[in-house]
CSV table of N, CA, C and O in Angstrom, one decimal:
chain,number,residue,atom,x,y,z
Z,1,MET,N,0.8,-1.2,0.0
Z,1,MET,CA,0.0,0.0,0.0
Z,1,MET,C,0.9,1.2,0.0
Z,1,MET,O,1.8,1.3,0.8
Z,2,SER,N,0.6,2.2,-0.9
Z,2,SER,CA,1.4,3.4,-1.0
Z,2,SER,C,1.0,4.4,0.1
Z,2,SER,O,-0.1,4.3,0.7
Z,3,VAL,N,1.8,5.4,0.3
Z,3,VAL,CA,1.6,6.5,1.2
Z,3,VAL,C,0.3,7.2,0.8
Z,3,VAL,O,-0.6,7.5,1.7
Z,4,ARG,N,0.1,7.4,-0.5
Z,4,ARG,CA,-1.1,8.0,-1.0
Z,4,ARG,C,-2.4,7.2,-0.6
Z,4,ARG,O,-3.4,7.8,-0.1
Z,5,ASP,N,-2.3,5.9,-0.7
Z,5,ASP,CA,-3.4,5.0,-0.4
Z,5,ASP,C,-3.7,5.1,1.1
Z,5,ASP,O,-4.9,5.1,1.6
Z,6,LEU,N,-2.7,5.2,1.9
Z,6,LEU,CA,-2.8,5.3,3.4
Z,6,LEU,C,-3.5,6.7,3.7
Z,6,LEU,O,-4.3,6.7,4.6
Z,7,LEU,N,-3.1,7.7,3.0
Z,7,LEU,CA,-3.7,9.1,3.3
Z,7,LEU,C,-5.1,9.1,2.9
Z,7,LEU,O,-6.0,9.6,3.6
Z,8,ILE,N,-5.5,8.4,1.8
Z,8,ILE,CA,-6.9,8.4,1.3
Z,8,ILE,C,-7.7,7.6,2.4
Z,8,ILE,O,-8.8,8.0,2.8
Z,9,GLN,N,-7.2,6.5,2.8
Z,9,GLN,CA,-7.9,5.6,3.8
Z,9,GLN,C,-8.1,6.4,5.1
Z,9,GLN,O,-9.1,6.4,5.7
Z,10,GLY,N,-7.1,7.1,5.5
Z,10,GLY,CA,-7.1,7.9,6.7
Z,10,GLY,C,-8.2,9.0,6.6
Z,10,GLY,O,-9.0,9.3,7.5
Z,11,SER,N,-8.2,9.7,5.5
Z,11,SER,CA,-9.2,10.8,5.2
Z,11,SER,C,-10.6,10.2,5.3
Z,11,SER,O,-11.5,10.8,5.8
Z,12,GLU,N,-10.8,9.1,4.7
Z,12,GLU,CA,-12.1,8.4,4.7
Z,12,GLU,C,-12.6,8.1,6.1
Z,12,GLU,O,-13.7,8.3,6.5
Z,13,LYS,N,-11.6,7.6,6.9
Z,13,LYS,CA,-12.0,7.3,8.3
Z,13,LYS,C,-12.3,8.6,9.1
Z,13,LYS,O,-13.2,8.6,9.9
Z,14,VAL,N,-11.5,9.7,8.9
Z,14,VAL,CA,-11.8,10.9,9.6
Z,14,VAL,C,-13.1,11.4,9.2
Z,14,VAL,O,-13.9,11.9,10.1
Z,15,ILE,N,-13.5,11.4,7.9
Z,15,ILE,CA,-14.8,11.9,7.5
Z,15,ILE,C,-15.9,11.0,8.2
Z,15,ILE,O,-16.9,11.6,8.6
Z,16,GLY,N,-15.7,9.7,8.2
Z,16,GLY,CA,-16.7,8.9,8.9
Z,16,GLY,C,-16.9,9.2,10.4
Z,16,GLY,O,-18.0,9.3,10.9
Z,17,HIS,N,-15.8,9.5,11.1
Z,17,HIS,CA,-15.8,9.9,12.5
Z,17,HIS,C,-16.6,11.2,12.6
Z,17,HIS,O,-17.4,11.4,13.5
Z,18,TYR,N,-16.3,12.2,11.8
Z,18,TYR,CA,-17.0,13.5,11.8
Z,18,TYR,C,-18.4,13.3,11.5
Z,18,TYR,O,-19.3,14.0,12.1
Z,19,ARG,N,-18.8,12.4,10.6
Z,19,ARG,CA,-20.2,12.2,10.4
Z,19,ARG,C,-20.9,11.6,11.6
Z,19,ARG,O,-22.1,12.0,11.9
Z,20,LEU,N,-20.3,10.8,12.3
Z,20,LEU,CA,-20.8,10.2,13.6
Z,20,LEU,C,-21.0,11.4,14.6
Z,20,LEU,O,-22.0,11.4,15.3
Z,21,LEU,N,-20.0,12.2,14.7
Z,21,LEU,CA,-20.1,13.3,15.6
Z,21,LEU,C,-21.2,14.3,15.2
Z,21,LEU,O,-21.9,14.8,16.1
Z,22,LEU,N,-21.3,14.5,13.9
Z,22,LEU,CA,-22.4,15.4,13.4
Z,22,LEU,C,-23.7,14.9,13.8
Z,22,LEU,O,-24.6,15.6,14.2
Z,23,ALA,N,-23.9,13.6,13.6
Z,23,ALA,CA,-25.2,12.9,13.9
Z,23,ALA,C,-25.6,13.1,15.4
Z,23,ALA,O,-26.8,13.1,15.7
Z,24,SER,N,-24.6,13.2,16.3
Z,24,SER,CA,-24.9,13.2,17.7
Z,24,SER,C,-24.7,14.6,18.3
Z,24,SER,O,-24.8,14.8,19.5
Z,25,ALA,N,-24.4,15.6,17.4
Z,25,ALA,CA,-24.2,17.0,17.9
Z,25,ALA,C,-25.5,17.5,18.5
Z,25,ALA,O,-26.6,17.3,18.0
Z,26,LYS,N,-25.3,18.2,19.6
Z,26,LYS,CA,-26.5,18.7,20.4
Z,26,LYS,C,-26.8,20.2,20.1
Z,26,LYS,O,-27.9,20.7,20.4
Z,27,THR,N,-25.8,20.9,19.5
Z,27,THR,CA,-26.0,22.3,19.2
Z,27,THR,C,-25.8,22.6,17.8
Z,27,THR,O,-25.1,21.9,17.1
Z,28,GLU,N,-26.3,23.8,17.3
Z,28,GLU,CA,-26.1,24.2,15.9
Z,28,GLU,C,-24.7,24.5,15.7
Z,28,GLU,O,-24.1,24.2,14.6
Z,29,SER,N,-24.0,25.1,16.7
Z,29,SER,CA,-22.6,25.4,16.5
Z,29,SER,C,-21.8,24.1,16.4
Z,29,SER,O,-20.8,24.1,15.6
Z,30,GLY,N,-22.1,23.1,17.1
Z,30,GLY,CA,-21.5,21.8,16.9
Z,30,GLY,C,-21.7,21.3,15.5
Z,30,GLY,O,-20.7,20.8,14.9
Z,31,CYS,N,-22.9,21.3,15.0
Z,31,CYS,CA,-23.2,20.9,13.7
Z,31,CYS,C,-22.4,21.6,12.7
Z,31,CYS,O,-21.8,21.0,11.7
Z,32,GLN,N,-22.3,22.9,12.8
Z,32,GLN,CA,-21.5,23.7,11.9
Z,32,GLN,C,-20.1,23.4,11.9
Z,32,GLN,O,-19.4,23.3,10.8
Z,33,LEU,N,-19.6,23.2,13.1
Z,33,LEU,CA,-18.2,22.8,13.2
Z,33,LEU,C,-17.9,21.5,12.5
Z,33,LEU,O,-16.9,21.4,11.7
Z,34,TYR,N,-18.7,20.5,12.7
Z,34,TYR,CA,-18.5,19.2,12.1
Z,34,TYR,C,-18.7,19.2,10.6
Z,34,TYR,O,-17.9,18.6,9.8
Z,35,ARG,N,-19.7,20.0,10.1
Z,35,ARG,CA,-19.9,20.1,8.7
Z,35,ARG,C,-18.7,20.8,8.0
Z,35,ARG,O,-18.2,20.3,7.0
Z,36,SER,N,-18.1,21.8,8.6
Z,36,SER,CA,-17.0,22.5,8.1
Z,36,SER,C,-15.7,21.6,8.0
Z,36,SER,O,-15.0,21.6,7.1
Z,37,ARG,N,-15.6,20.8,9.1
Z,37,ARG,CA,-14.5,19.8,9.1
Z,37,ARG,C,-14.6,18.7,8.0
Z,37,ARG,O,-13.7,18.3,7.4
Z,38,ILE,N,-15.9,18.3,7.9
Z,38,ILE,CA,-16.1,17.3,6.8
Z,38,ILE,C,-15.8,17.8,5.4
Z,38,ILE,O,-15.2,17.2,4.6
Z,39,GLU,N,-16.3,19.1,5.2
Z,39,GLU,CA,-16.0,19.7,3.9
Z,39,GLU,C,-14.5,19.9,3.7
Z,39,GLU,O,-14.0,19.6,2.6
Z,40,ARG,N,-13.8,20.3,4.7
Z,40,ARG,CA,-12.3,20.5,4.6
Z,40,ARG,C,-11.6,19.1,4.3
Z,40,ARG,O,-10.8,19.0,3.3
Z,41,GLU,N,-12.0,18.1,5.0
Z,41,GLU,CA,-11.4,16.8,4.8
Z,41,GLU,C,-11.8,16.2,3.4
Z,41,GLU,O,-11.0,15.6,2.7
Z,42,GLN,N,-13.0,16.5,3.0
Z,42,GLN,CA,-13.5,16.0,1.7
Z,42,GLN,C,-12.7,16.7,0.5
Z,42,GLN,O,-12.3,16.1,-0.4
Z,43,ARG,N,-12.4,18.0,0.7
Z,43,ARG,CA,-11.5,18.7,-0.3
Z,43,ARG,C,-10.2,18.1,-0.4
Z,43,ARG,O,-9.6,17.9,-1.5
Z,44,LEU,N,-9.6,17.8,0.8
Z,44,LEU,CA,-8.3,17.1,0.8
Z,44,LEU,C,-8.3,15.8,0.2
Z,44,LEU,O,-7.4,15.4,-0.6
Z,45,LEU,N,-9.4,15.0,0.5
Z,45,LEU,CA,-9.5,13.7,-0.1
Z,45,LEU,C,-9.7,13.8,-1.6
Z,45,LEU,O,-9.1,13.0,-2.4
Z,46,ASN,N,-10.4,14.8,-2.1
Z,46,ASN,CA,-10.6,15.0,-3.5
Z,46,ASN,C,-9.3,15.2,-4.2
Z,46,ASN,O,-9.0,14.7,-5.3
Z,47,GLU,N,-8.4,16.0,-3.6
Z,47,GLU,CA,-7.1,16.4,-4.1
Z,47,GLU,C,-6.3,15.1,-4.2
Z,47,GLU,O,-5.6,14.9,-5.2
Z,48,LEU,N,-6.3,14.3,-3.1
Z,48,LEU,CA,-5.5,13.0,-3.1
Z,48,LEU,C,-6.0,12.1,-4.2
Z,48,LEU,O,-5.2,11.4,-4.8
Z,49,MET,N,-7.3,12.1,-4.5
Z,49,MET,CA,-7.9,11.2,-5.5
Z,49,MET,C,-7.8,11.8,-6.9
Z,49,MET,O,-8.4,11.3,-7.8
Z,50,GLY,N,-7.1,12.9,-7.1
Z,50,GLY,CA,-7.0,13.5,-8.4
Z,50,GLY,C,-8.0,14.5,-8.8
Z,50,GLY,O,-8.2,14.8,-10.0
Z,51,GLY,N,-8.7,15.1,-7.8
Z,51,GLY,CA,-9.6,16.1,-8.1
Z,51,GLY,C,-11.0,15.7,-8.6
Z,51,GLY,O,-11.7,16.4,-9.2
Z,52,PHE,N,-11.3,14.4,-8.3
Z,52,PHE,CA,-12.7,14.0,-8.7
Z,52,PHE,C,-13.7,14.7,-7.9
Z,52,PHE,O,-13.5,15.0,-6.7
Z,53,PRO,N,-14.9,14.9,-8.4
Z,53,PRO,CA,-16.0,15.5,-7.7
Z,53,PRO,C,-16.4,14.7,-6.5
Z,53,PRO,O,-16.1,13.5,-6.4
Z,54,ASP,N,-17.1,15.3,-5.6
Z,54,ASP,CA,-17.6,14.6,-4.3
Z,54,ASP,C,-18.3,13.3,-4.6
Z,54,ASP,O,-18.1,12.3,-3.9
Z,55,ARG,N,-19.1,13.2,-5.6
Z,55,ARG,CA,-19.9,12.0,-5.9
Z,55,ARG,C,-19.0,10.8,-6.2
Z,55,ARG,O,-19.4,9.6,-6.1
Z,56,PHE,N,-17.8,11.0,-6.6
Z,56,PHE,CA,-16.9,9.9,-6.9
Z,56,PHE,C,-15.9,9.5,-5.8
Z,56,PHE,O,-15.1,8.6,-5.8
Z,57,ALA,N,-15.9,10.3,-4.7
Z,57,ALA,CA,-14.9,10.2,-3.7
Z,57,ALA,C,-15.2,9.0,-2.7
Z,57,ALA,O,-14.4,8.5,-2.1
Z,58,ALA,N,-16.5,8.6,-2.7
Z,58,ALA,CA,-16.8,7.6,-1.7
Z,58,ALA,C,-16.5,6.2,-2.1
Z,58,ALA,O,-16.0,5.7,-2.9
């Protein structure tokens, strides 16, 4: 497994964790925080995957 593959796998796990946190967030500010972190991680993942749109990243 290459370093790139490990980074992709790590980003996917991070996004999954943030989605779990988002689902259990109790405040709107918490929801906003997790949404912004998911978006940031998704952008990084897209870059690692060669710039594919979000619908191809999963």
